[in-house]
Tab-separated table of C-alpha atoms and ligand atoms in Angstrom:
chain	number	residue	atom	x	y	z
A	1	MET	CA	107.037	101.502	0.514
A	2	GLU	CA	105.100	102.079	-2.445
A	3	ASN	CA	107.996	100.387	-4.459
A	4	ARG	CA	107.401	97.161	-2.805
A	5	ILE	CA	103.964	97.294	-3.177
A	6	GLU	CA	105.117	97.482	-7.044
A	7	GLU	CA	107.341	95.048	-6.619
A	8	ILE	CA	105.012	92.602	-5.064
A	9	LYS	CA	102.057	93.072	-7.561
A	10	ARG	CA	104.907	92.112	-10.748
A	11	ASP	CA	105.848	89.283	-8.837
A	12	ILE	CA	102.591	87.560	-7.847
A	13	ALA	CA	101.662	88.711	-11.930
A	14	LEU	CA	104.894	86.761	-12.961
A	15	GLU	CA	104.494	83.885	-10.461
A	16	ILE	CA	100.654	83.044	-11.285
A	17	GLU	CA	102.050	82.563	-14.750
A	18	GLN	CA	103.779	79.594	-13.462
A	19	VAL	CA	100.965	77.899	-11.746
A	20	SER	CA	99.486	75.176	-13.521
A	21	ASP	CA	98.070	73.149	-10.635
A	22	SER	CA	95.425	73.530	-7.462
A	23	LYS	CA	98.714	72.638	-5.491
A	24	ALA	CA	100.861	75.301	-6.352
A	25	LEU	CA	98.189	77.922	-7.017
A	26	TYR	CA	97.018	77.252	-3.124
A	27	GLU	CA	100.845	77.718	-2.124
A	28	LEU	CA	101.332	81.035	-3.764
A	29	LYS	CA	97.933	81.944	-2.156
A	30	THR	CA	98.987	81.111	1.355
A	31	LYS	CA	102.491	83.137	0.292
A	32	TYR	CA	101.129	86.226	-0.539
A	33	VAL	CA	97.508	86.520	1.383
A	34	LEU	CA	97.504	84.388	4.055
A	35	ASN	CA	95.996	85.885	7.131
A	36	LYS	CA	99.146	86.180	9.547
A	37	VAL	CA	101.754	84.423	7.675
A	38	GLY	CA	101.153	86.115	3.777
A	39	ILE	CA	103.394	89.000	2.830
A	40	ILE	CA	100.365	91.545	2.186
A	41	PRO	CA	99.428	90.897	5.769
A	42	ALA	CA	102.519	91.631	6.847
A	43	LEU	CA	102.441	94.994	4.964
A	44	MET	CA	99.128	95.414	6.904
A	45	LYS	CA	100.794	95.402	9.913
A	46	GLU	CA	104.080	97.409	8.932
A	47	LEU	CA	101.843	100.276	8.009
A	48	GLY	CA	101.928	101.266	11.780
A	49	LYS	CA	105.525	101.974	11.468
A	50	ALA	CA	104.280	104.802	8.698
A	51	SER	CA	104.037	108.212	9.126
A	52	LYS	CA	100.669	109.550	9.943
A	53	GLU	CA	99.804	111.407	6.880
A	54	ASP	CA	101.120	108.493	4.776
A	55	ARG	CA	99.325	105.862	6.953
A	56	PRO	CA	95.855	106.494	5.069
A	57	ARG	CA	96.773	106.239	1.418
A	58	LEU	CA	99.305	103.403	1.608
A	59	GLY	CA	96.550	101.618	3.600
A	60	GLN	CA	94.372	102.144	0.589
A	61	ILE	CA	96.897	101.049	-1.754
A	62	ILE	CA	97.632	97.819	0.551
A	63	ASN	CA	94.297	97.154	0.386
A	64	ALA	CA	93.715	97.815	-3.354
A	65	LEU	CA	96.693	95.407	-3.850
A	66	LYS	CA	94.887	92.777	-1.818
A	67	ASP	CA	91.534	93.026	-3.542
A	68	TRP	CA	93.448	92.858	-6.707
A	69	ALA	CA	95.643	89.657	-5.657
A	70	THR	CA	92.689	88.056	-4.101
A	71	GLU	CA	90.966	88.196	-7.748
A	72	VAL	CA	93.583	87.358	-9.476
A	73	PHE	CA	93.840	84.166	-7.642
A	74	ALA	CA	90.124	83.389	-7.981
A	75	GLU	CA	90.361	84.135	-11.849
A	76	LYS	CA	93.050	81.393	-12.116
A	77	GLU	CA	91.376	78.992	-9.549
A	78	LYS	CA	88.782	78.435	-12.363
A	79	VAL	CA	91.018	78.374	-15.337
A	80	ILE	CA	92.710	75.438	-12.786
A	81	GLU	CA	89.372	73.679	-11.741
A	82	GLU	CA	88.541	73.558	-15.471
A	83	ILE	CA	91.781	72.344	-16.596
A	84	GLU	CA	91.357	69.657	-13.793
A	85	ARG	CA	87.862	68.256	-13.858
A	86	LYS	CA	88.069	68.084	-17.934
A	87	ALA	CA	91.464	65.733	-17.168
A	88	ARG	CA	89.947	63.638	-14.745
A	89	TYR	CA	86.755	63.527	-16.992
A	90	GLU	CA	89.326	61.858	-19.530
A	91	LYS	CA	90.973	59.508	-17.270
A	92	GLU	CA	87.332	58.207	-15.763
A	93	ALA	CA	85.855	57.949	-19.456
A	94	VAL	CA	84.276	54.589	-19.541
A	95	ASP	CA	84.343	53.019	-23.174
A	96	ILE	CA	80.809	52.539	-24.057
A	97	THR	CA	81.222	50.478	-26.959
A	98	MET	CA	83.770	47.743	-24.774
A	99	PRO	CA	81.486	44.499	-24.936
A	100	SER	CA	80.492	43.334	-21.504
A	101	LYS	CA	82.135	40.156	-19.560
A	102	LYS	CA	79.658	36.994	-20.294
A	103	ALA	CA	77.367	36.501	-16.947
A	104	GLU	CA	77.241	32.416	-16.697
A	105	VAL	CA	73.806	31.606	-16.275
A	106	GLY	CA	73.122	28.820	-13.661
A	107	THR	CA	70.931	25.897	-14.216
A	108	LEU	CA	69.541	23.512	-11.357
A	109	HIS	CA	70.965	20.204	-10.673
A	110	PRO	CA	69.339	17.375	-12.682
A	111	VAL	CA	67.655	15.725	-9.071
A	112	THR	CA	66.040	19.016	-8.453
A	113	LEU	CA	64.544	19.493	-11.680
A	114	ILE	CA	63.318	15.514	-11.624
A	115	LYS	CA	62.233	16.563	-7.818
A	116	ASN	CA	60.521	19.853	-9.358
A	117	GLU	CA	58.450	17.754	-11.827
A	118	LEU	CA	56.908	15.213	-10.135
A	119	VAL	CA	56.162	17.466	-7.152
A	120	SER	CA	53.882	19.569	-9.897
A	121	ILE	CA	52.656	15.908	-11.351
A	122	PHE	CA	51.839	15.153	-7.284
A	123	ALA	CA	50.377	18.506	-6.310
A	124	GLY	CA	48.006	18.811	-9.398
A	125	MET	CA	47.013	15.315	-7.465
A	126	GLY	CA	46.070	17.273	-4.289
A	127	PHE	CA	49.347	16.306	-2.253
A	128	ARG	CA	51.364	18.620	-0.111
A	129	VAL	CA	55.030	18.777	-0.080
A	130	VAL	CA	56.310	18.140	3.531
A	131	GLU	CA	60.195	17.810	4.832
A	132	THR	CA	61.280	15.863	7.904
A	133	ARG	CA	64.840	15.541	8.988
A	134	GLU	CA	67.541	13.964	7.744
A	135	ILE	CA	69.269	12.530	11.289
A	136	GLU	CA	66.658	10.117	12.204
A	137	ASP	CA	66.519	8.092	15.472
A	138	ASP	CA	65.634	4.210	15.727
A	139	PHE	CA	62.079	4.335	16.607
A	140	HIS	CA	60.964	6.660	13.070
A	141	ASN	CA	63.496	5.057	11.093
A	142	PHE	CA	62.817	1.911	11.908
A	143	THR	CA	61.068	0.063	15.108
A	144	ALA	CA	57.547	2.363	13.616
A	145	LEU	CA	58.206	1.346	10.497
A	146	ASN	CA	57.947	-2.137	11.306
A	147	THR	CA	61.659	-3.150	11.407
A	148	PRO	CA	62.152	-4.295	14.756
A	149	ALA	CA	66.441	-5.111	16.085
A	150	GLU	CA	67.226	-8.170	14.586
A	151	HIS	CA	64.734	-7.287	11.598
A	152	PRO	CA	67.008	-8.880	8.714
A	153	ALA	CA	65.231	-6.282	6.603
A	154	ARG	CA	68.098	-3.495	8.207
A	155	ASP	CA	70.948	-5.407	6.734
A	156	LYS	CA	69.803	-4.444	3.128
A	157	GLN	CA	70.017	-0.826	4.467
A	158	ASP	CA	73.661	-0.186	5.933
A	159	THR	CA	73.297	2.489	7.861
A	160	PHE	CA	75.593	5.118	9.096
A	161	TYR	CA	75.258	6.238	12.791
A	162	VAL	CA	76.108	9.254	14.402
A	163	SER	CA	75.731	7.829	17.691
A	164	ASP	CA	74.094	5.074	19.463
A	165	ASP	CA	70.687	6.557	19.220
A	166	PHE	CA	70.927	8.152	15.775
A	167	MET	CA	71.371	7.677	11.874
A	168	LEU	CA	71.018	9.419	8.892
A	169	ARG	CA	67.884	8.275	7.530
A	170	THR	CA	68.414	5.282	5.170
A	171	HIS	CA	64.844	6.258	3.289
A	172	THR	CA	62.381	8.885	3.328
A	173	SER	CA	59.813	6.729	4.853
A	174	PRO	CA	60.197	7.914	8.407
A	175	GLY	CA	59.096	10.782	7.212
A	176	GLN	CA	55.385	8.440	7.146
A	177	ILE	CA	55.702	8.043	10.691
A	178	ARG	CA	56.040	12.100	11.020
A	179	SER	CA	53.081	12.536	9.148
A	180	LEU	CA	51.381	10.183	10.221
A	181	LYS	CA	51.867	11.350	14.174
A	182	SER	CA	51.016	14.893	12.652
A	183	ILE	CA	48.626	15.444	10.401
A	184	GLU	CA	44.507	14.376	10.682
A	185	PRO	CA	43.746	12.325	8.249
A	186	PRO	CA	43.035	11.762	5.373
A	187	PHE	CA	45.778	13.313	3.622
A	188	LYS	CA	48.114	12.653	0.784
A	189	VAL	CA	51.727	14.291	1.888
A	190	LEU	CA	55.113	13.857	-0.558
A	191	ILE	CA	58.477	13.869	1.465
A	192	PRO	CA	61.519	14.746	-0.814
A	193	GLY	CA	64.866	14.546	0.572
A	194	ARG	CA	68.228	13.372	1.099
A	195	VAL	CA	68.957	9.879	2.349
A	196	TYR	CA	72.097	7.771	3.112
A	197	ARG	CA	73.483	4.269	3.151
A	198	ALA	CA	76.918	2.645	2.999
A	199	ASP	CA	77.143	1.775	-0.536
A	200	ASP	CA	79.335	3.511	-3.220
A	201	ASP	CA	79.670	2.094	-7.086
A	202	ALA	CA	78.768	3.459	-10.501
A	203	THR	CA	74.912	3.117	-9.564
A	204	HIS	CA	74.841	3.872	-5.539
A	205	SER	CA	76.376	6.947	-4.210
A	206	PRO	CA	76.414	6.973	-0.165
A	207	MET	CA	74.064	10.051	-0.180
A	208	PHE	CA	71.003	10.086	-2.821
A	209	HIS	CA	67.540	11.345	-2.764
A	210	GLN	CA	64.156	9.700	-2.674
A	211	MET	CA	60.848	10.766	-2.884
A	212	GLU	CA	58.049	8.762	-0.717
A	213	GLY	CA	54.377	9.517	-1.054
A	214	LEU	CA	51.622	8.699	1.226
A	215	VAL	CA	48.265	8.824	0.783
A	216	ILE	CA	45.805	7.725	3.774
A	217	ASP	CA	42.307	7.579	3.364
A	218	LYS	CA	39.160	4.933	4.110
A	219	ASN	CA	39.199	2.109	1.948
A	220	ILE	CA	42.250	2.387	0.229
A	221	THR	CA	43.554	-0.376	-2.059
A	222	MET	CA	45.946	-1.410	-4.404
A	223	CYS	CA	44.153	-0.261	-7.328
A	224	ASP	CA	44.277	3.330	-6.126
A	225	LEU	CA	48.088	3.279	-5.587
A	226	GLN	CA	47.735	1.547	-9.482
A	227	GLY	CA	45.541	4.147	-10.732
A	228	MET	CA	47.600	7.008	-9.342
A	229	LEU	CA	51.264	5.825	-10.481
A	230	ASP	CA	49.896	4.948	-14.028
A	231	VAL	CA	49.131	8.999	-14.151
A	232	LEU	CA	52.590	9.409	-12.431
A	233	VAL	CA	54.097	7.776	-15.120
A	234	LYS	CA	52.423	8.734	-18.154
A	235	ARG	CA	53.144	12.159	-17.106
A	236	MET	CA	56.745	11.659	-16.355
A	237	PHE	CA	57.554	9.590	-19.205
A	238	GLY	CA	55.083	10.175	-21.925
A	239	GLU	CA	51.660	8.668	-23.030
A	240	ASN	CA	52.729	5.299	-24.068
A	241	THR	CA	54.651	4.379	-21.307
A	242	GLN	CA	53.155	1.035	-19.202
A	243	THR	CA	53.257	-0.295	-15.743
A	244	ARG	CA	54.321	-3.209	-14.072
A	245	PHE	CA	53.551	-4.556	-10.662
A	246	ARG	CA	55.702	-7.076	-9.460
A	247	PRO	CA	55.368	-8.852	-5.387
A	248	SER	CA	57.941	-7.585	-3.622
A	249	PHE	CA	58.938	-6.987	0.458
A	250	PHE	CA	58.742	-4.477	2.671
A	251	PRO	CA	58.209	-4.261	6.733
A	252	PHE	CA	56.004	-1.258	6.415
A	253	THR	CA	53.563	-2.352	3.498
A	254	GLU	CA	51.594	-5.426	2.859
A	255	PRO	CA	51.278	-6.452	0.529
A	256	SER	CA	54.460	-4.648	-1.002
A	257	VAL	CA	54.816	-4.095	-4.629
A	258	GLU	CA	58.394	-2.657	-6.754
A	259	VAL	CA	56.805	-1.190	-9.525
A	260	ASP	CA	58.241	-1.350	-13.090
A	261	VAL	CA	57.816	1.085	-16.413
A	262	SER	CA	58.166	-0.157	-20.109
A	263	CYS	CA	61.323	1.156	-21.001
A	264	PHE	CA	61.045	4.676	-22.458
A	265	GLU	CA	64.182	4.095	-24.411
A	266	CYS	CA	63.514	1.368	-26.627
A	267	GLY	CA	59.386	1.125	-25.714
A	268	GLY	CA	59.775	-2.365	-24.459
A	269	LYS	CA	61.948	-4.098	-27.297
A	270	GLY	CA	64.466	-4.546	-24.587
A	271	CYS	CA	67.891	-1.827	-25.246
A	272	LYS	CA	71.151	-1.088	-22.999
A	273	LEU	CA	69.322	1.527	-20.755
A	274	CYS	CA	66.952	-1.491	-19.502
A	275	LYS	CA	69.111	-4.701	-19.744
A	276	GLY	CA	67.540	-6.009	-22.643
A	277	THR	CA	64.374	-7.255	-20.752
A	278	GLY	CA	62.135	-3.944	-21.839
A	279	TRP	CA	61.113	-2.660	-18.044
A	280	ILE	CA	63.294	-0.520	-15.599
A	281	GLU	CA	62.001	-0.299	-12.128
A	282	ILE	CA	61.436	3.013	-10.797
A	283	LEU	CA	59.910	2.371	-7.430
A	284	GLY	CA	58.904	0.347	-4.398
A	285	GLY	CA	55.210	0.890	-2.376
A	286	GLY	CA	52.803	-1.028	-1.711
A	287	ILE	CA	49.395	-0.807	0.949
A	288	VAL	CA	50.463	0.667	4.413
A	289	ASN	CA	50.878	-2.056	7.152
A	290	LYS	CA	48.619	-2.029	9.588
A	291	LYS	CA	50.969	-2.393	12.430
A	292	VAL	CA	52.673	1.073	11.058
A	293	LEU	CA	49.191	2.571	11.244
A	294	GLU	CA	49.160	1.240	14.910
A	295	ASN	CA	52.346	2.289	16.391
A	296	CYS	CA	51.856	5.715	15.255
A	297	GLY	CA	48.235	5.828	17.379
A	298	VAL	CA	45.961	5.742	13.686
A	299	ASP	CA	43.274	3.341	13.798
A	300	SER	CA	43.314	0.839	11.382
A	301	SER	CA	40.089	-0.557	11.638
A	302	GLU	CA	38.921	2.810	10.152
A	303	TRP	CA	42.112	3.905	8.102
A	304	THR	CA	43.961	2.657	5.072
A	305	GLY	CA	46.689	3.683	2.819
A	306	PHE	CA	49.298	3.401	0.415
A	307	ALA	CA	52.911	4.424	0.722
A	308	PHE	CA	55.572	4.538	-2.463
A	309	GLY	CA	59.298	5.323	-2.517
A	310	LEU	CA	61.302	6.881	-5.572
A	311	GLY	CA	64.673	7.551	-5.963
A	312	LEU	CA	64.893	10.665	-7.485
A	313	ASP	CA	68.692	9.930	-8.647
A	314	ARG	CA	67.490	7.241	-10.493
A	315	ILE	CA	65.269	8.679	-12.474
A	316	ALA	CA	67.559	11.908	-13.400
A	317	MET	CA	70.028	9.261	-14.796
A	318	LEU	CA	67.917	7.111	-16.518
A	319	LYS	CA	65.894	10.538	-18.394
A	320	ASN	CA	69.643	11.668	-19.101
A	321	GLY	CA	71.468	8.665	-20.557
A	322	VAL	CA	73.506	8.635	-17.258
A	323	ASN	CA	75.155	5.561	-16.278
A	324	ASN	CA	77.217	6.630	-13.494
A	325	ILE	CA	76.103	8.153	-10.332
A	326	HIS	CA	79.061	9.769	-9.789
A	327	ILE	CA	78.270	12.389	-12.358
A	328	LEU	CA	75.650	14.117	-10.589
A	329	TYR	CA	77.750	14.544	-7.506
A	330	ASP	CA	81.477	15.570	-8.718
A	331	GLY	CA	80.418	19.045	-9.250
A	332	ASP	CA	82.374	18.807	-12.771
A	333	VAL	CA	80.005	22.503	-14.135
A	334	ARG	CA	80.701	20.590	-17.657
A	335	ALA	CA	78.616	17.912	-16.916
A	336	LEU	CA	76.207	19.684	-14.934
A	337	LYS	CA	75.424	22.344	-17.386
A	338	GLN	CA	73.923	19.855	-20.271
A	339	PHE	CA	71.085	19.380	-18.085
A	340	LYS	CA	68.278	21.731	-19.141
A	341	ASP	CA	64.281	21.849	-17.790
B	401	LIG	N1	61.513	3.055	2.143
B	401	LIG	C1	61.739	1.692	0.491
B	401	LIG	C2	63.057	1.725	0.036
B	401	LIG	O1	64.212	2.788	0.587
B	401	LIG	C3	60.451	2.505	-0.843
B	401	LIG	C4	59.260	2.570	0.293
B	401	LIG	C5	59.016	3.527	0.190
B	401	LIG	C6	58.367	1.226	0.315
B	401	LIG	C7	57.508	3.390	1.239
B	401	LIG	C8	57.311	0.636	0.522
B	401	LIG	C9	56.815	1.949	0.620
B	401	LIG	O2	63.510	0.851	-0.229
C-alpha cells in the first residue's frame, strides 16, 4: 500500500504539470480527491482491509497525502485563475482611443418651430393655448359657425367625412365654439392644430396646420385686431413689416378681413415670393359674428370679440423659401435638417 501511495503522489505531481485550465484542474481533482469517486477516498476505504497494527500509520500517510494533494490543487488553482483572469481582461479590453459613433441630433419640424414662435409671441399678450379635437361633428365645424347645411361656404372646404355625422375638421374654427361653450368670458385663446381638406397640389396638402386666435371681451373692435396683428407681424417678420387689411367674407366673422403683410423678401417692391405684388396673405379674421356668440349661449349684447386663423404651413414655407408644401411632409431628413431654430 505504501508503494501505491508513493505512486499516486508521483502521478499527481506529474499530471498537475500538464494542467493548464480550470476545467482540466477540476477533472484532476475529481479523479483524486472527490468523495466516493476519488482515488484517495478509495484508499481510505481500503484501510479497513489492512492489519490492525498497520492501520494507524497507513491512515496517517493517506491523510498526509490528501492534505498534500489538496494544497497542490489549491496552489494550482490560484495560478490558473490568475492566468485566466488576465486572458479575460485582454479579451474584453476596449480601445478608449477609438472615436465614438457620431450621434445625429434631430431638429424640430419647421411647422413646429413656427408654432412655437407664434405661441411665445401670443403668450406675451396674455393668450392661453387650448387644443381641441381633430374629429368634429357638423355642429362645431359648420353649423355653430353660422355655416348651415346648403351654405355655399361649405363648398370651399372639401370635407373628409369619417361617418355621416363626423368629419376631420376643415379648420381650427370649431375650437372657437368649444372655447365659447366652456370658458367664461373675457378670455384669449390660441388653438393650434392639424386640419384636413381634400386638396392636393404644390401649395396644398390634405393635412395642414392652422392656428386660431379668439379674443372675447367688452367693446372689441376691428382696431383691436389690427393693433394686435401689427405687433405680431413685426415680431414675426421684422420691424419694417407693414400690414394691410382687405375686406373678405367668412360666415363666422362680420365684418371679415384677409390680412396681407408687406413682402419680407423684397420689402414691398415686388419679387417672385410675393408674385410681384409686394404683399403676402397670411391670415383671415374679423369681428366674431353675433350669431356665433348666440349659438354658444354667450350674450352678444354684453360680449364682443375678434377671431383670426393663420396657416402655419404657409408661414413656414414663406419664411424658409420652400415652394412645395410636400417637402414639409415627405419626411426626407436631408430636407428637414436644414430648418433650424
Ligand atoms: N377658418 C378660416 C379658414 O380656415 C379662417 C378664419 C378664422 C377666418 C377665424 C376668420 C376667423 O379659412
